[in-house]
Phi, psi and omega in degrees: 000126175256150168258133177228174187222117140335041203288164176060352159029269226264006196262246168294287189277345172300320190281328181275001170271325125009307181297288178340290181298327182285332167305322205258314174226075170349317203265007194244123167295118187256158161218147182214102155282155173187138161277295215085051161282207177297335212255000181290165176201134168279327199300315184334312192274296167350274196300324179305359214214158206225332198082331180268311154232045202221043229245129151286142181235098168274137189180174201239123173287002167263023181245080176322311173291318157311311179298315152012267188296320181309331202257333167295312240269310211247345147093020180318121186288320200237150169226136179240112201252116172253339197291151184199154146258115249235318198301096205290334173304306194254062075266039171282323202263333166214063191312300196302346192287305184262348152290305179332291192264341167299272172294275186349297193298281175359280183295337178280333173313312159324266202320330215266335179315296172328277170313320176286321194264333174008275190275022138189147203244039176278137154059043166233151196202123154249092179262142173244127176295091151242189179270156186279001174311328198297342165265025200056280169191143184258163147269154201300007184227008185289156172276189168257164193312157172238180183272010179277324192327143169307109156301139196183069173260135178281357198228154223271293187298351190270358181261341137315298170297312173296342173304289189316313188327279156318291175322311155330281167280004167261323169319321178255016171252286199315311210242337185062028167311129155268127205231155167208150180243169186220114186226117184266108178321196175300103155279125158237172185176181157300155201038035156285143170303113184290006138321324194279142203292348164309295188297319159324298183274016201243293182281335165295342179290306198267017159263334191063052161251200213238128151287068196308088161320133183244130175082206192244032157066064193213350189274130197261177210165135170272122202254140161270116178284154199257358179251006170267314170348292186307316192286331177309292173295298175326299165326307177309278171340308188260347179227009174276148173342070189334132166075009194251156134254154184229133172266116152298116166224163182285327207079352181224123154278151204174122186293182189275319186308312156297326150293332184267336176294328213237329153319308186270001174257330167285338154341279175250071145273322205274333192277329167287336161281340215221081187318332186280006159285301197286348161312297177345294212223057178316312173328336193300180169252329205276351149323320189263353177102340172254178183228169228280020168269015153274011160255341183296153172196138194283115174251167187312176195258124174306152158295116154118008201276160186288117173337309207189141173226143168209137108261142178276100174267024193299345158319296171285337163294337189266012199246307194208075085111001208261111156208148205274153202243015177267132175275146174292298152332298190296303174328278205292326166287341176294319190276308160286348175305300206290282184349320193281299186265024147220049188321306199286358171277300163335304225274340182292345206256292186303341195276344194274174186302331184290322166315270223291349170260357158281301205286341181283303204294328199268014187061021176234175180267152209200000000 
């Protein structure tokens, strides 16, 4: 039995990571640390927990004396650290929010790791969640990143994240803390925060808002289902190397555009199989029999955004046996599924202060 602690929980992959473990290893005592900022949901979490072998903490991984204390109270075998700030539009626009918590939150997270294991670092693991931004922007023939490739991140966060990235492994050259990364593609699923463009375009479609594209939708992405992620990192977590990184990848590259095409043909699908759609969600267009690939529209291009992400995960396949088995068609219907039935976790989102800061930034009503 292990104990482990959680950072980000509540947020996307901390809660379905979360899910995961508890599913796959019942007997082991979680802590879910989370400030519960906007993209955190307690609601995510709330049935897994328990107090007992479940426990939630809202609390800031950058408030060194509580982590501290947490790492006295609870004696943590494993740290899987997902919190992060993630969204690459704000942090164009509030940059200091994610070095604050990206680098900063880390290192007191290190560090508290560091003191608590001091006299023995058996059977203790500090895995860090990151990303595949941290390798920049690919050109269309480049092959894709490995896990040797040149860190050349273009975005305030993803340059954030190569901080943590580089804290992460100095910690485990200098102090020999054992740590393993993880750099991950693009992940959707259930409880993504709906900015991020799957969820983004899966509720303006069934609302009849306007699907905002950025540029001429040509920007390509590797998509991940988010519960192969999880099952990824737990592998990693019981068999990965000390001192190693792993690259996660989906397997399908793929433009935005297409991915907003193929979101919008399962739609309506779901409105021509199911009569109680177009009651729902009269606004749609496919309420009306047309479809809902008349809301896309091409908006100004974010700055600085990146072309193309590809990875190679053959590391982790040829190491420990791993590569994700979700297809892109079942992933993205899996996913308009959850969405369609669970309107009141969305809908609590669009209606709160964060929905008018969605709606501000993309410049459309959302």
């Amino acid at each position: 039995m292990s104990t482990l602690l959680i950072t980000g929980g509540a947020g996307f992959i901390g809660a379905n990571f979360v899910a995961y473990w508890r599913r796959s290893r019942p007997a082991d005592r979680i802590v879910i640390l989370d400030a519960l900022t906007y993209a955190g949901n307690f609601d995510s979490v709330a049935p897994l927990c328990d107090d007992h072998t479940c426990k939630f903490i809202r609390g800031d991984i950058c408030d060194a004396a509580a982590v501290q204390a947490l790492f006295r109270k609870y004696d943590f075998d494993v740290v899987a650290h997902f919190a992060a700030e993630s969204h690459v539009d704000r942090s164009i626009y509030a940059s200091q929010v994610f070095t604050r918590t990206n680098v900063q939150g880390t290192h007191v997270l290190l560090d508290a790791a560091l003191t608590a294991w001091k006299s023995s670092f058996d059977g203790r693991r500090f895995h860090h969640i990151s990303t595949d931004e941290v390798f920049g922007s690919l050109g269309p023939d480049a092959t894709p990143w490995t896990e040797l490739s040149r860190y050349d991140p273009k975005s305030p966060y993803a340059a954030s994240k190569a901080a943590s990235d580089f804290l992460v492994r100095s910690y485990a050259h200098t102090h020999g803390l054992p740590v393993t990364i993880t750099n991950c593609s693009n992940n959707y699923g259930p409880y993504q925060f709906p900015e991020k463009l799957i969820p983004l375009m899966i509720l303006n479609a069934v609302t009849g808002q306007k699907l905002p594209i950025y540029g001429d939708g040509g920007n390509i992405r590797d998509w991940l289902f988010v519960e192969d992620h999880c099952a990824a990192i737990a592998l990693v977590l019981r068999q990965g190397r000390l001192g190693e990184t792993y690259n996660i990848g989906g397997g399908r590259q793929i433009p935005n555009i297409e991915i907003v095409g193929l979101l919008c043909d399962e739609i309506d699908r779901r409105f021509a199989e199911n009569q109680s759609m177009p009651a729902r969600f009269p606004d749609c267009p496919a309420a009306n029999g047309e479809s809902t690939r008349a809301l896309m529209t091409f908006v100004k291009d974010r700055p600085g955004h990146d072309r193309r992400y590809a990875i190679c995960a053959d590391k982790l396949a040829h190491e420990l046996g791993f590569r994700a088995d979700t297809n892109l068609a079942d992933g993205l219907a899996r996913t308009i599924d959850w969405y369609l039935a669970n309107e009141a976790w969305w809908r609590r989102i669009q209606n709160g202060a964060h929905g008018d800061w969605i709606k501000l930034h993309y410049g459309v009503e959302t």
